[in-house]
Amino acid sequence: MTTCLFDPAPTPLAEVKGTGARYPIRRIFCVGRNYEAHAREMGVVVDREAPFYFTKSALAYVPSGSTIPYPPGTGNYHYEMELVVAIGKAGFEIPAGDALSHVFGYACGLDMTRRDLQLAARAKQRPWDLGKDFEQSAVLSPIVPVAESGHPDRGLLELRVDGETRQSTDLSLLVWSVAELIAHLSRFYHLEPGDLIYTGTPEGVGPVVAGQTIEGSIAGLGGISLTIA
């Protein structure tokens, strides 16, 4: 009989809108530079040959409506508002034409970032882990099932800090569509139910400080909020 040395961490469970069900989070993939204007504001250009990714631990998940502390090790803590795709059917090397059938639903997400650490790593051509993958850095609204949301390919995405609009764009400006992202990512990973894809943020990213509240929304998917303690 095998015994564990300590209790394993529980699987993070995300709310599914309008149901009592929960969506077990398996992995979190994030897409970099998927809006051209955001790439420009970060001083780089969009790579149109292929999308690129970084990851966050599932334990970085925090539900919308939470109050969290300002994270350690940074003096430049940024918000990034994003459309999130929740995978609901397994697949590998998925054709783009079949990709949307693998989607369970969609949500609003905040990719919280220790920007100073990310940029320092980028300048030295090192991985972004310290800047991106840390506790409570993947904020998620309740997931809206496809039966209710459809597959949003246009509509307003907006983020506000203390009521002031900081990000505003249309989903149609994504460089790589949801179907293209699923098809490409599934060439390198066997996608499974529980995988989340944060599809990238538009221009207007910026810092927040203790005491501020972030609110965002995506047409047809509702809203998301986060307070910095």
Short mmCIF file of C-alpha atoms in Angstrom, two decimals:
data_model
loop_
_atom_site.label_atom_id
_atom_site.label_comp_id
_atom_site.label_asym_id
_atom_site.label_seq_id
_atom_site.Cartn_x
_atom_site.Cartn_y
_atom_site.Cartn_z
CA MET A 1 0.00 0.00 0.00
CA THR A 2 1.38 3.39 -1.04
CA THR A 3 1.10 6.29 1.37
CA CYS A 4 1.64 10.00 0.73
CA LEU A 5 4.18 11.88 2.80
CA PHE A 6 1.73 14.78 3.06
CA ASP A 7 -1.75 15.62 1.83
CA PRO A 8 -1.73 16.50 -1.89
CA ALA A 9 -2.89 19.97 -2.86
CA PRO A 10 -6.58 20.09 -3.77
CA THR A 11 -7.51 20.59 -7.43
CA PRO A 12 -8.66 24.20 -7.99
CA LEU A 13 -12.35 24.29 -8.93
CA ALA A 14 -13.77 27.16 -10.99
CA GLU A 15 -17.43 28.17 -10.90
CA VAL A 16 -19.64 27.38 -13.90
CA LYS A 17 -22.17 30.18 -14.33
CA GLY A 18 -25.78 29.30 -13.56
CA THR A 19 -25.03 25.82 -12.24
CA GLY A 20 -23.84 24.17 -9.07
CA ALA A 21 -21.12 22.42 -11.06
CA ARG A 22 -17.42 23.18 -10.80
CA TYR A 23 -14.75 23.03 -13.50
CA PRO A 24 -11.54 21.31 -12.27
CA ILE A 25 -8.55 23.33 -13.48
CA ARG A 26 -5.79 21.15 -14.92
CA ARG A 27 -3.36 23.51 -16.67
CA ILE A 28 -3.24 27.21 -17.56
CA PHE A 29 -1.74 28.25 -20.91
CA CYS A 30 -1.31 31.96 -21.67
CA VAL A 31 -0.79 33.52 -25.10
CA GLY A 32 1.71 36.34 -25.46
CA ARG A 33 1.34 39.38 -27.72
CA ASN A 34 -1.99 38.44 -29.28
CA TYR A 35 -3.10 42.04 -29.85
CA GLU A 36 -0.90 44.10 -32.14
CA ALA A 37 -1.32 47.36 -30.19
CA HIS A 38 -0.27 45.67 -26.93
CA ALA A 39 2.86 44.28 -28.58
CA ARG A 40 3.74 47.81 -29.70
CA GLU A 41 3.27 49.27 -26.22
CA MET A 42 5.63 46.57 -24.88
CA GLY A 43 8.26 47.61 -27.43
CA VAL A 44 8.06 44.48 -29.58
CA VAL A 45 6.30 43.33 -32.74
CA VAL A 46 3.74 40.58 -33.19
CA ASP A 47 5.18 37.29 -34.41
CA ARG A 48 2.76 36.38 -37.18
CA GLU A 49 4.50 33.10 -37.99
CA ALA A 50 3.07 31.36 -34.91
CA PRO A 51 1.61 32.19 -31.50
CA PHE A 52 3.78 31.74 -28.41
CA TYR A 53 2.89 30.76 -24.87
CA PHE A 54 3.85 30.79 -21.23
CA THR A 55 2.18 28.84 -18.45
CA LYS A 56 0.87 29.36 -14.95
CA SER A 57 0.33 26.72 -12.30
CA ALA A 58 -3.31 25.77 -11.71
CA LEU A 59 -2.62 26.83 -8.11
CA ALA A 60 -2.30 30.44 -9.37
CA TYR A 61 -6.11 30.44 -9.81
CA VAL A 62 -8.15 32.90 -7.78
CA PRO A 63 -11.89 33.48 -8.31
CA SER A 64 -13.38 36.79 -9.38
CA GLY A 65 -14.50 38.91 -6.47
CA SER A 66 -11.49 38.06 -4.33
CA THR A 67 -9.41 40.43 -2.24
CA ILE A 68 -5.72 39.53 -2.42
CA PRO A 69 -2.50 41.01 -1.04
CA TYR A 70 -0.03 42.96 -3.13
CA PRO A 71 2.46 40.27 -4.21
CA PRO A 72 6.01 40.02 -2.89
CA GLY A 73 9.12 40.84 -4.86
CA THR A 74 7.68 43.53 -7.13
CA GLY A 75 7.15 47.26 -7.29
CA ASN A 76 5.34 47.22 -10.63
CA TYR A 77 2.26 44.98 -10.42
CA HIS A 78 0.16 45.01 -13.62
CA TYR A 79 -3.30 43.91 -14.75
CA GLU A 80 -3.96 42.23 -18.11
CA MET A 81 -7.61 41.62 -19.08
CA GLU A 82 -8.24 38.60 -21.32
CA LEU A 83 -10.76 36.26 -22.93
CA VAL A 84 -10.30 32.78 -21.45
CA VAL A 85 -11.13 29.50 -23.21
CA ALA A 86 -12.08 26.45 -21.12
CA ILE A 87 -11.36 23.14 -22.88
CA GLY A 88 -14.04 20.48 -22.48
CA LYS A 89 -12.99 17.67 -24.83
CA ALA A 90 -9.61 15.98 -25.21
CA GLY A 91 -7.67 16.31 -28.43
CA PHE A 92 -4.26 16.21 -30.08
CA GLU A 93 -3.30 17.76 -33.43
CA ILE A 94 -6.79 19.20 -33.69
CA PRO A 95 -7.72 20.66 -37.10
CA ALA A 96 -8.68 24.33 -36.91
CA GLY A 97 -12.03 23.49 -38.47
CA ASP A 98 -12.84 21.18 -35.57
CA ALA A 99 -11.19 23.18 -32.79
CA LEU A 100 -14.26 24.95 -31.42
CA SER A 101 -15.97 21.61 -30.73
CA HIS A 102 -13.36 21.11 -27.99
CA VAL A 103 -14.44 24.24 -26.08
CA PHE A 104 -16.57 23.85 -22.95
CA GLY A 105 -17.05 27.56 -22.39
CA TYR A 106 -15.55 31.01 -22.01
CA ALA A 107 -14.74 33.39 -19.16
CA CYS A 108 -13.12 36.70 -18.29
CA GLY A 109 -9.58 36.47 -16.96
CA LEU A 110 -6.92 38.66 -15.39
CA ASP A 111 -3.31 37.70 -16.05
CA MET A 112 -1.72 39.55 -13.12
CA THR A 113 1.95 40.26 -13.77
CA ARG A 114 5.03 41.32 -11.83
CA ARG A 115 6.08 43.51 -14.76
CA ASP A 116 9.47 44.56 -13.42
CA LEU A 117 10.48 40.92 -12.97
CA GLN A 118 9.13 39.95 -16.38
CA LEU A 119 11.00 42.74 -18.16
CA ALA A 120 14.23 42.03 -16.29
CA ALA A 121 14.02 38.38 -17.36
CA ARG A 122 13.17 39.34 -20.92
CA ALA A 123 16.19 41.66 -21.12
CA LYS A 124 18.45 38.74 -20.17
CA GLN A 125 16.59 36.31 -22.46
CA ARG A 126 15.49 34.28 -19.45
CA PRO A 127 12.10 32.63 -18.77
CA TRP A 128 9.28 34.81 -17.46
CA ASP A 129 8.26 32.53 -14.58
CA LEU A 130 8.94 34.96 -11.72
CA GLY A 131 7.00 37.67 -13.50
CA LYS A 132 4.04 35.57 -14.55
CA ASP A 133 3.64 32.33 -12.59
CA PHE A 134 3.06 33.25 -8.95
CA GLU A 135 0.35 32.83 -6.32
CA GLN A 136 -3.06 34.37 -7.10
CA SER A 137 -1.97 35.61 -10.53
CA ALA A 138 -4.66 33.89 -12.63
CA VAL A 139 -8.00 35.50 -11.81
CA LEU A 140 -11.07 33.92 -13.42
CA SER A 141 -14.76 34.79 -13.63
CA PRO A 142 -17.44 32.07 -13.66
CA ILE A 143 -17.18 30.05 -16.87
CA VAL A 144 -20.10 30.52 -19.27
CA PRO A 145 -20.91 27.28 -21.16
CA VAL A 146 -20.87 27.44 -24.95
CA ALA A 147 -24.59 26.67 -25.04
CA GLU A 148 -25.15 30.10 -23.47
CA SER A 149 -22.23 32.13 -24.82
CA GLY A 150 -21.75 30.74 -28.31
CA HIS A 151 -18.21 31.28 -29.62
CA PRO A 152 -17.47 35.00 -29.18
CA ASP A 153 -15.30 36.32 -32.00
CA ARG A 154 -16.21 39.99 -31.60
CA GLY A 155 -17.55 42.24 -28.86
CA LEU A 156 -16.26 44.73 -26.31
CA LEU A 157 -13.53 43.75 -23.84
CA GLU A 158 -12.97 46.40 -21.17
CA LEU A 159 -11.08 46.89 -17.91
CA ARG A 160 -11.44 49.64 -15.30
CA VAL A 161 -9.35 50.56 -12.26
CA ASP A 162 -11.35 52.37 -9.57
CA GLY A 163 -13.95 53.13 -12.24
CA GLU A 164 -11.52 54.60 -14.78
CA THR A 165 -11.33 52.77 -18.12
CA ARG A 166 -7.80 51.52 -18.81
CA GLN A 167 -8.31 48.83 -21.48
CA SER A 168 -10.94 48.76 -24.22
CA THR A 169 -10.88 46.73 -27.42
CA ASP A 170 -12.88 44.36 -29.59
CA LEU A 171 -12.30 40.61 -29.62
CA SER A 172 -12.14 40.75 -33.42
CA LEU A 173 -8.67 42.32 -33.05
CA LEU A 174 -7.11 39.12 -31.70
CA VAL A 175 -4.15 38.27 -33.94
CA TRP A 176 -4.72 34.51 -33.49
CA SER A 177 -8.33 33.35 -33.16
CA VAL A 178 -9.52 30.83 -30.59
CA ALA A 179 -9.71 28.09 -33.22
CA GLU A 180 -6.20 28.87 -34.48
CA LEU A 181 -4.80 28.84 -30.93
CA ILE A 182 -6.36 25.47 -30.09
CA ALA A 183 -5.15 23.94 -33.35
CA HIS A 184 -1.61 25.24 -32.86
CA LEU A 185 -1.31 24.46 -29.13
CA SER A 186 -2.60 20.92 -29.67
CA ARG A 187 0.36 20.20 -31.94
CA PHE A 188 2.57 20.34 -28.84
CA TYR A 189 0.26 19.22 -26.02
CA HIS A 190 -2.50 16.67 -25.64
CA LEU A 191 -5.25 19.06 -24.57
CA GLU A 192 -7.62 17.75 -21.92
CA PRO A 193 -10.78 18.90 -20.14
CA GLY A 194 -9.69 21.31 -17.43
CA ASP A 195 -7.13 23.13 -19.57
CA LEU A 196 -7.55 26.91 -19.72
CA ILE A 197 -6.19 29.20 -22.44
CA TYR A 198 -5.78 32.89 -21.59
CA THR A 199 -5.85 34.35 -25.09
CA GLY A 200 -3.85 37.55 -24.60
CA THR A 201 -4.41 41.14 -23.51
CA PRO A 202 -4.96 44.35 -25.49
CA GLU A 203 -3.13 47.65 -25.06
CA GLY A 204 -3.56 49.74 -21.93
CA VAL A 205 -1.87 47.51 -19.37
CA GLY A 206 -0.61 49.27 -16.29
CA PRO A 207 0.13 49.14 -12.58
CA VAL A 208 -2.17 48.87 -9.59
CA VAL A 209 -1.41 49.55 -5.95
CA ALA A 210 -2.82 48.47 -2.62
CA GLY A 211 -6.37 49.68 -2.07
CA GLN A 212 -7.40 49.70 -5.73
CA THR A 213 -10.16 47.64 -7.32
CA ILE A 214 -10.02 46.18 -10.83
CA GLU A 215 -13.23 45.50 -12.76
CA GLY A 216 -13.52 44.07 -16.25
CA SER A 217 -16.12 42.75 -18.63
CA ILE A 218 -16.48 40.99 -21.96
CA ALA A 219 -19.67 41.23 -24.03
CA GLY A 220 -21.84 38.18 -23.39
CA LEU A 221 -19.63 36.77 -20.63
CA GLY A 222 -20.32 39.09 -17.70
CA GLY A 223 -17.68 40.64 -15.50
CA ILE A 224 -14.68 40.06 -13.29
CA SER A 225 -13.33 41.94 -10.28
CA LEU A 226 -10.31 41.94 -7.99
CA THR A 227 -9.37 44.10 -5.00
CA ILE A 228 -5.77 44.62 -3.93
CA ALA A 229 -5.61 44.60 -0.13
#
